[in-house]
Amino acid sequence: MLLIPAIDLKDGHCVRLKQGEMDEATVFSEDPAAMARHWLELGARRLHLVDLNGAFAGKPKNESAIRAIIDELGDDIPVQLGGGIRDLDTIERYLDSGISYVIIGTAAVKNPGFLHDACGAFPGHIIVGLDAKDGKVAVDGWSKMTGHDVIDLAKKYEDYGVEAVIYTDIGRDGMLSGVNIDATVRLAQALRIPVIASGGVASMKDIDALCAVEEEGVMGAITGRAIYEGTLDFAAAQARADELNGDLG
């Protein structure tokens, strides 16, 4: 079970939102590159970056902060990035700069042809991000609900060749209310590709619950507010996950 620290970027700072509300941002660091180094030193084996301004604007907005993080980390661990990625040129630029995986969210729902093209052009590097509430997908930084069923969409994208699906329960994200295990497992069981859980990781109890369903296809979990506010000790949590699942890292 891979625990993936999140670094959400807003105006060049590392922040966390509550339920995707930009005016509910808490700044945790004004030096995202130093924060990335911090998580690496605590044993992170992958990082999750989100360009929040980019997600709302529909184009990259925090590239300088992202580049600083990549420069800081070098080739030490893979980095996955989402937010405002709407064209193949942007994907190519990010991959060339050292990003390992590009996450396509809103654009996958609004323009599935773009996702299909991206998977064909950059095989092994495309992750789709599906944000849902009550089983229905949301877009545009969670500001709009669609009628799309999350499992139906995920199965379609699996056929395109995406590497993994990040599933976020937007009712729980940033709320420290616990992971929606049931919904995450339902999605993982319907797919052949791995699912990464996101939203609501709050305590060691969530780590135990996630590890118990890893064999269903849940390969990891993104954690943000809990590790910044201290309700979850990241290093202890990853050690616990390794112990439960027999992975020595």
mmCIF file of N, CA and C in Angstrom, residues 27 42 62 77 88 123 146-147 149 177 212:
data_model
loop_
_atom_site.group_PDB
_atom_site.id
_atom_site.type_symbol
_atom_site.label_atom_id
_atom_site.label_comp_id
_atom_site.label_asym_id
_atom_site.label_seq_id
_atom_site.Cartn_x
_atom_site.Cartn_y
_atom_site.Cartn_z
ATOM 1 N N VAL A 27 -2.912 27.630 4.150
ATOM 2 C CA VAL A 27 -1.522 27.582 3.678
ATOM 3 C C VAL A 27 -0.672 26.820 4.690
ATOM 4 N N LEU A 42 10.904 11.532 4.896
ATOM 5 C CA LEU A 42 10.087 10.722 5.810
ATOM 6 C C LEU A 42 9.683 9.381 5.191
ATOM 7 N N ASN A 62 0.981 27.081 -11.998
ATOM 8 C CA ASN A 62 2.009 26.999 -10.948
ATOM 9 C C ASN A 62 3.261 26.277 -11.446
ATOM 10 N N ILE A 77 12.119 10.018 -6.526
ATOM 11 C CA ILE A 77 10.829 9.313 -6.487
ATOM 12 C C ILE A 77 9.953 9.810 -7.632
ATOM 13 N N LEU A 88 -2.047 17.989 -25.438
ATOM 14 C CA LEU A 88 -0.900 17.079 -25.506
ATOM 15 C C LEU A 88 0.425 17.807 -25.310
ATOM 16 N N PRO A 123 1.946 6.299 -23.529
ATOM 17 C CA PRO A 123 1.518 5.083 -22.809
ATOM 18 C C PRO A 123 2.299 4.895 -21.510
ATOM 19 N N THR A 146 -22.060 16.041 -12.803
ATOM 20 C CA THR A 146 -22.544 15.481 -14.065
ATOM 21 C C THR A 146 -23.449 14.287 -13.745
ATOM 22 N N GLY A 147 -24.064 13.742 -14.767
ATOM 23 C CA GLY A 147 -24.893 12.564 -14.566
ATOM 24 C C GLY A 147 -24.134 11.271 -14.800
ATOM 25 N N ASP A 149 -21.970 8.028 -14.329
ATOM 26 C CA ASP A 149 -21.663 7.053 -13.280
ATOM 27 C C ASP A 149 -20.163 6.803 -13.247
ATOM 28 N N SER A 177 -12.704 12.867 7.591
ATOM 29 C CA SER A 177 -13.867 12.085 8.030
ATOM 30 C C SER A 177 -13.756 10.604 7.689
ATOM 31 N N ALA A 212 -6.507 -3.598 4.183
ATOM 32 C CA ALA A 212 -7.373 -4.783 4.162
ATOM 33 C C ALA A 212 -8.000 -5.017 2.801
#
